Tab-separated table of C-alpha atoms in Angstrom:
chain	number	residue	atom	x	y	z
A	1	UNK	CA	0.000	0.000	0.000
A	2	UNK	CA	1.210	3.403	-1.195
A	3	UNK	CA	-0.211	6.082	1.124
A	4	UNK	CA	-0.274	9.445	-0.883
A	5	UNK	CA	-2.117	11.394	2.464
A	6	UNK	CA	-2.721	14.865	1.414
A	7	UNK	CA	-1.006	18.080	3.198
A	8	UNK	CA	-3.718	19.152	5.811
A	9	UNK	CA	-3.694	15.796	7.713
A	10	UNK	CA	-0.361	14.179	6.890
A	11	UNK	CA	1.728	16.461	5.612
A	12	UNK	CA	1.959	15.571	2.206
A	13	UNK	CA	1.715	16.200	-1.087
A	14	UNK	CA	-1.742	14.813	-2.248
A	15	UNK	CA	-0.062	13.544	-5.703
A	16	UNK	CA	2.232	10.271	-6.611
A	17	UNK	CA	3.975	9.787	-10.091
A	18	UNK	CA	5.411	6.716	-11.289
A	19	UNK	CA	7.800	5.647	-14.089
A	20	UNK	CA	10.350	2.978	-15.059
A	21	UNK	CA	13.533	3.319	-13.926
A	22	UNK	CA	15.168	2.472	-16.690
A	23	UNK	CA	13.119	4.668	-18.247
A	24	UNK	CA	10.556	2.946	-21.172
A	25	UNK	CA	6.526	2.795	-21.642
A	26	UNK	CA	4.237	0.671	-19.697
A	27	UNK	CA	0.326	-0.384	-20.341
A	28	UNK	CA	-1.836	1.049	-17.666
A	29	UNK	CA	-4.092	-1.984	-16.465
A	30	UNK	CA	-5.404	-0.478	-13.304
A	31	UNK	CA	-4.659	0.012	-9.779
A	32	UNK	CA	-6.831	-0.357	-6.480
A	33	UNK	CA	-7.723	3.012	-4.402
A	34	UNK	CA	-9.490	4.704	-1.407
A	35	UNK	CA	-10.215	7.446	0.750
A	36	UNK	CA	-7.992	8.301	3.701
A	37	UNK	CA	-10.059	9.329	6.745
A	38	UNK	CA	-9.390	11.823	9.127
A	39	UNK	CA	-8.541	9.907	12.813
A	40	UNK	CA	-10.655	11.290	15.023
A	41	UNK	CA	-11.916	8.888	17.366
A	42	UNK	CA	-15.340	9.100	16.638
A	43	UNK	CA	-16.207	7.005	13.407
A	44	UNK	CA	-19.332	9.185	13.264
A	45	UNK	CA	-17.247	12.249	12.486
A	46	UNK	CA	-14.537	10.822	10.191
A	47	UNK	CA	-13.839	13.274	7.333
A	48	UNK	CA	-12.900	11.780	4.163
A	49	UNK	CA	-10.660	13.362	1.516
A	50	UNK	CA	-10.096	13.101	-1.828
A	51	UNK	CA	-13.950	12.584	-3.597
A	52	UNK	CA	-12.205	10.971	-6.577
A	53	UNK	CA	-8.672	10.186	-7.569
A	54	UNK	CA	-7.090	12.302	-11.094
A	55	UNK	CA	-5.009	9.600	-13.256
A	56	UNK	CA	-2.890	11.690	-15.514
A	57	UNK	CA	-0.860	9.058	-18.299
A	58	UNK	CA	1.607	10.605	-19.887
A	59	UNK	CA	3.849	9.679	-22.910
A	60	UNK	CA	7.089	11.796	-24.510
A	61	UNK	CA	5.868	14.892	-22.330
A	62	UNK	CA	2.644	14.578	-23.592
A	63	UNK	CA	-0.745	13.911	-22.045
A	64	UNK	CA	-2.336	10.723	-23.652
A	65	UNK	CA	-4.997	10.382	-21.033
A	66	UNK	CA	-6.339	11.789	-18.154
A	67	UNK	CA	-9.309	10.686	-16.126
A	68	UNK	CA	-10.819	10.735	-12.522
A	69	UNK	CA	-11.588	7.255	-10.535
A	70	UNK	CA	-14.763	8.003	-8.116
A	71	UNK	CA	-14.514	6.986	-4.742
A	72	UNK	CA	-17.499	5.501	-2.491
A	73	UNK	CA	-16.681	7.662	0.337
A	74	UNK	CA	-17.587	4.686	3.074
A	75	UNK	CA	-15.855	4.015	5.478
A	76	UNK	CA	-16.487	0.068	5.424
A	77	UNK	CA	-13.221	-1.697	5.749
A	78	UNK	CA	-12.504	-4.153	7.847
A	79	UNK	CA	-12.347	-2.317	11.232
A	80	UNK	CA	-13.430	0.834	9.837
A	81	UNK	CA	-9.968	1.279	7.962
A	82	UNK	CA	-10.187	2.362	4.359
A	83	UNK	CA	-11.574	0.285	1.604
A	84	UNK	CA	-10.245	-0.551	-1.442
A	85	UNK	CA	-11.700	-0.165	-4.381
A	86	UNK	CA	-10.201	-1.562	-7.888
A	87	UNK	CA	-10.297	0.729	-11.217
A	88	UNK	CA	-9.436	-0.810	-14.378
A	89	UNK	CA	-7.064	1.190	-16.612
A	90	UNK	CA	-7.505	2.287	-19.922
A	91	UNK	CA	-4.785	-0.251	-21.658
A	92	UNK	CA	-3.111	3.218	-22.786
A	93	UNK	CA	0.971	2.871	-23.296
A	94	UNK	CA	2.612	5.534	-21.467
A	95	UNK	CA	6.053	6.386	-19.426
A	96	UNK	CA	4.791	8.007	-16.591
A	97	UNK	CA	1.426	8.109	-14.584
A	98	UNK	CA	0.318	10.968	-12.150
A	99	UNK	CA	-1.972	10.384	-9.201
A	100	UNK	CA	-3.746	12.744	-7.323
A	101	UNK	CA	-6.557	13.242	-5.011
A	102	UNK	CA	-9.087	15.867	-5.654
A	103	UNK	CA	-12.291	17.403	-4.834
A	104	UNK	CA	-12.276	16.489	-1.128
A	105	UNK	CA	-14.311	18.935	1.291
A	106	UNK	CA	-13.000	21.476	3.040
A	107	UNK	CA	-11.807	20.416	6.464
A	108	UNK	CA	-13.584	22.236	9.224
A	109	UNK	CA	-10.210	25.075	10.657
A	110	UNK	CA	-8.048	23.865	7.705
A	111	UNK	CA	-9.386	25.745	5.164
A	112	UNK	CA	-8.717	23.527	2.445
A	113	UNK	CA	-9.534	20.396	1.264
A	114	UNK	CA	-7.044	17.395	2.046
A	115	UNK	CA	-7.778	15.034	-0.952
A	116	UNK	CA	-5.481	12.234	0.403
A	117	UNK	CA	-5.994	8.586	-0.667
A	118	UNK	CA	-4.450	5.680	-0.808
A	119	UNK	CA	-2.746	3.831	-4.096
A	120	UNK	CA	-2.094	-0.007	-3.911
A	121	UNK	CA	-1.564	-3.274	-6.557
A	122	UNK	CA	-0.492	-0.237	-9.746
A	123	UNK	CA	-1.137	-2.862	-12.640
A	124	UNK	CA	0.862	-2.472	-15.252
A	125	UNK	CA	2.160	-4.532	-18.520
A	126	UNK	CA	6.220	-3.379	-19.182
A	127	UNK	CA	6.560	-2.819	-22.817
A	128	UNK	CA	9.987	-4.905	-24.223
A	129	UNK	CA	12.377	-2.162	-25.142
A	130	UNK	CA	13.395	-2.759	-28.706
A	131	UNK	CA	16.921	-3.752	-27.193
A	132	UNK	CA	15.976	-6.026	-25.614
A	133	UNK	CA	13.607	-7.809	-28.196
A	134	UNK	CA	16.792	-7.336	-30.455
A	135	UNK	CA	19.259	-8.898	-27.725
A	136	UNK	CA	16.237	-11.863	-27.205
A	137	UNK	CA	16.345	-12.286	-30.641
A	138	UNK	CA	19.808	-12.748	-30.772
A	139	UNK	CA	20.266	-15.244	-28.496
A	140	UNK	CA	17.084	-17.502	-29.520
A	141	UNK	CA	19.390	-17.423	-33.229
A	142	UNK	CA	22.106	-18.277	-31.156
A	143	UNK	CA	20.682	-21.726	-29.794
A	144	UNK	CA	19.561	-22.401	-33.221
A	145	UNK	CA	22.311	-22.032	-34.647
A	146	UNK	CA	24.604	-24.145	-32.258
A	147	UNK	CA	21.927	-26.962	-32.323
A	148	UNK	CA	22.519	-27.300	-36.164
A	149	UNK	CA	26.175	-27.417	-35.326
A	150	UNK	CA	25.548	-30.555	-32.952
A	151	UNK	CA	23.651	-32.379	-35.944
């Protein structure tokens, strides 16, 4: 579980990106989500945050998608903790991916919105790098060629 708590109750930023390391384009499959709640004590006055979570995809710089996941807002996890949800992806191919939490009330002496939630299980299908298909390739000639040297 990724936690990506917004700034009024966590301190953080409300928004997660993720790429390869090495760099490369991925197929977007889905990823499982929910609301963080406020901790107050009282489940009857638990605040959620974010109303929906923003899913930018990106690709060369370039927005190729960008869509918001709704969120059920209930707080109906086991022990009241939050509940995920799972959100298919759009199958697009892109290098990086931008979460973010938005449209979450306004928490009561904060004065902004928190719009945390929570990111787990990021689905994703790693493109083969034409290198490495090329360097695959290679060796499968390789074996092929070294079994016709046996015969």
């Amino acid at each position: 579980t990724l936690l990506a708590a917004g700034p009024v109750l966590a301190g953080f930023a409300n928004q997660v990106t993720f790429t390869r390391e090495e760099g490369g384009t991925f197929t977007f499959l889905g990823f499982d989500g929910a609301e963080v709640f406020e901790t107050t004590g009282d489940p009857t006055l638990a605040v959620w945050a974010a109303l929906e979570i923003n899913v930018v995809g990106m690709l060369n710089g370039l927005e190729a998608f960008n869509v918001n996941f709704l969120l059920d807002t209930l707080i109906d996890g086991p022990g009241g903790i939050d509940d995920f949800q799972t959100f298919i992806g759009n199958g697009a191919s892109v290098d990086t991916l931008i979460f973010t939490g938005v449209n979450g009330p306004i928490i009561p002496g904060a004065g902004e919105p928190n719009n945390g939630v929570s990111l787990a299980n990021l689905r994703v299908h790693v493109v083969p790098e034409p290198g490495s298909l090329a360097l695959g390739a290679l060796g499968i000639a390789a074996m092929l060629a070294g079994r016709r040297r046996q015969r």
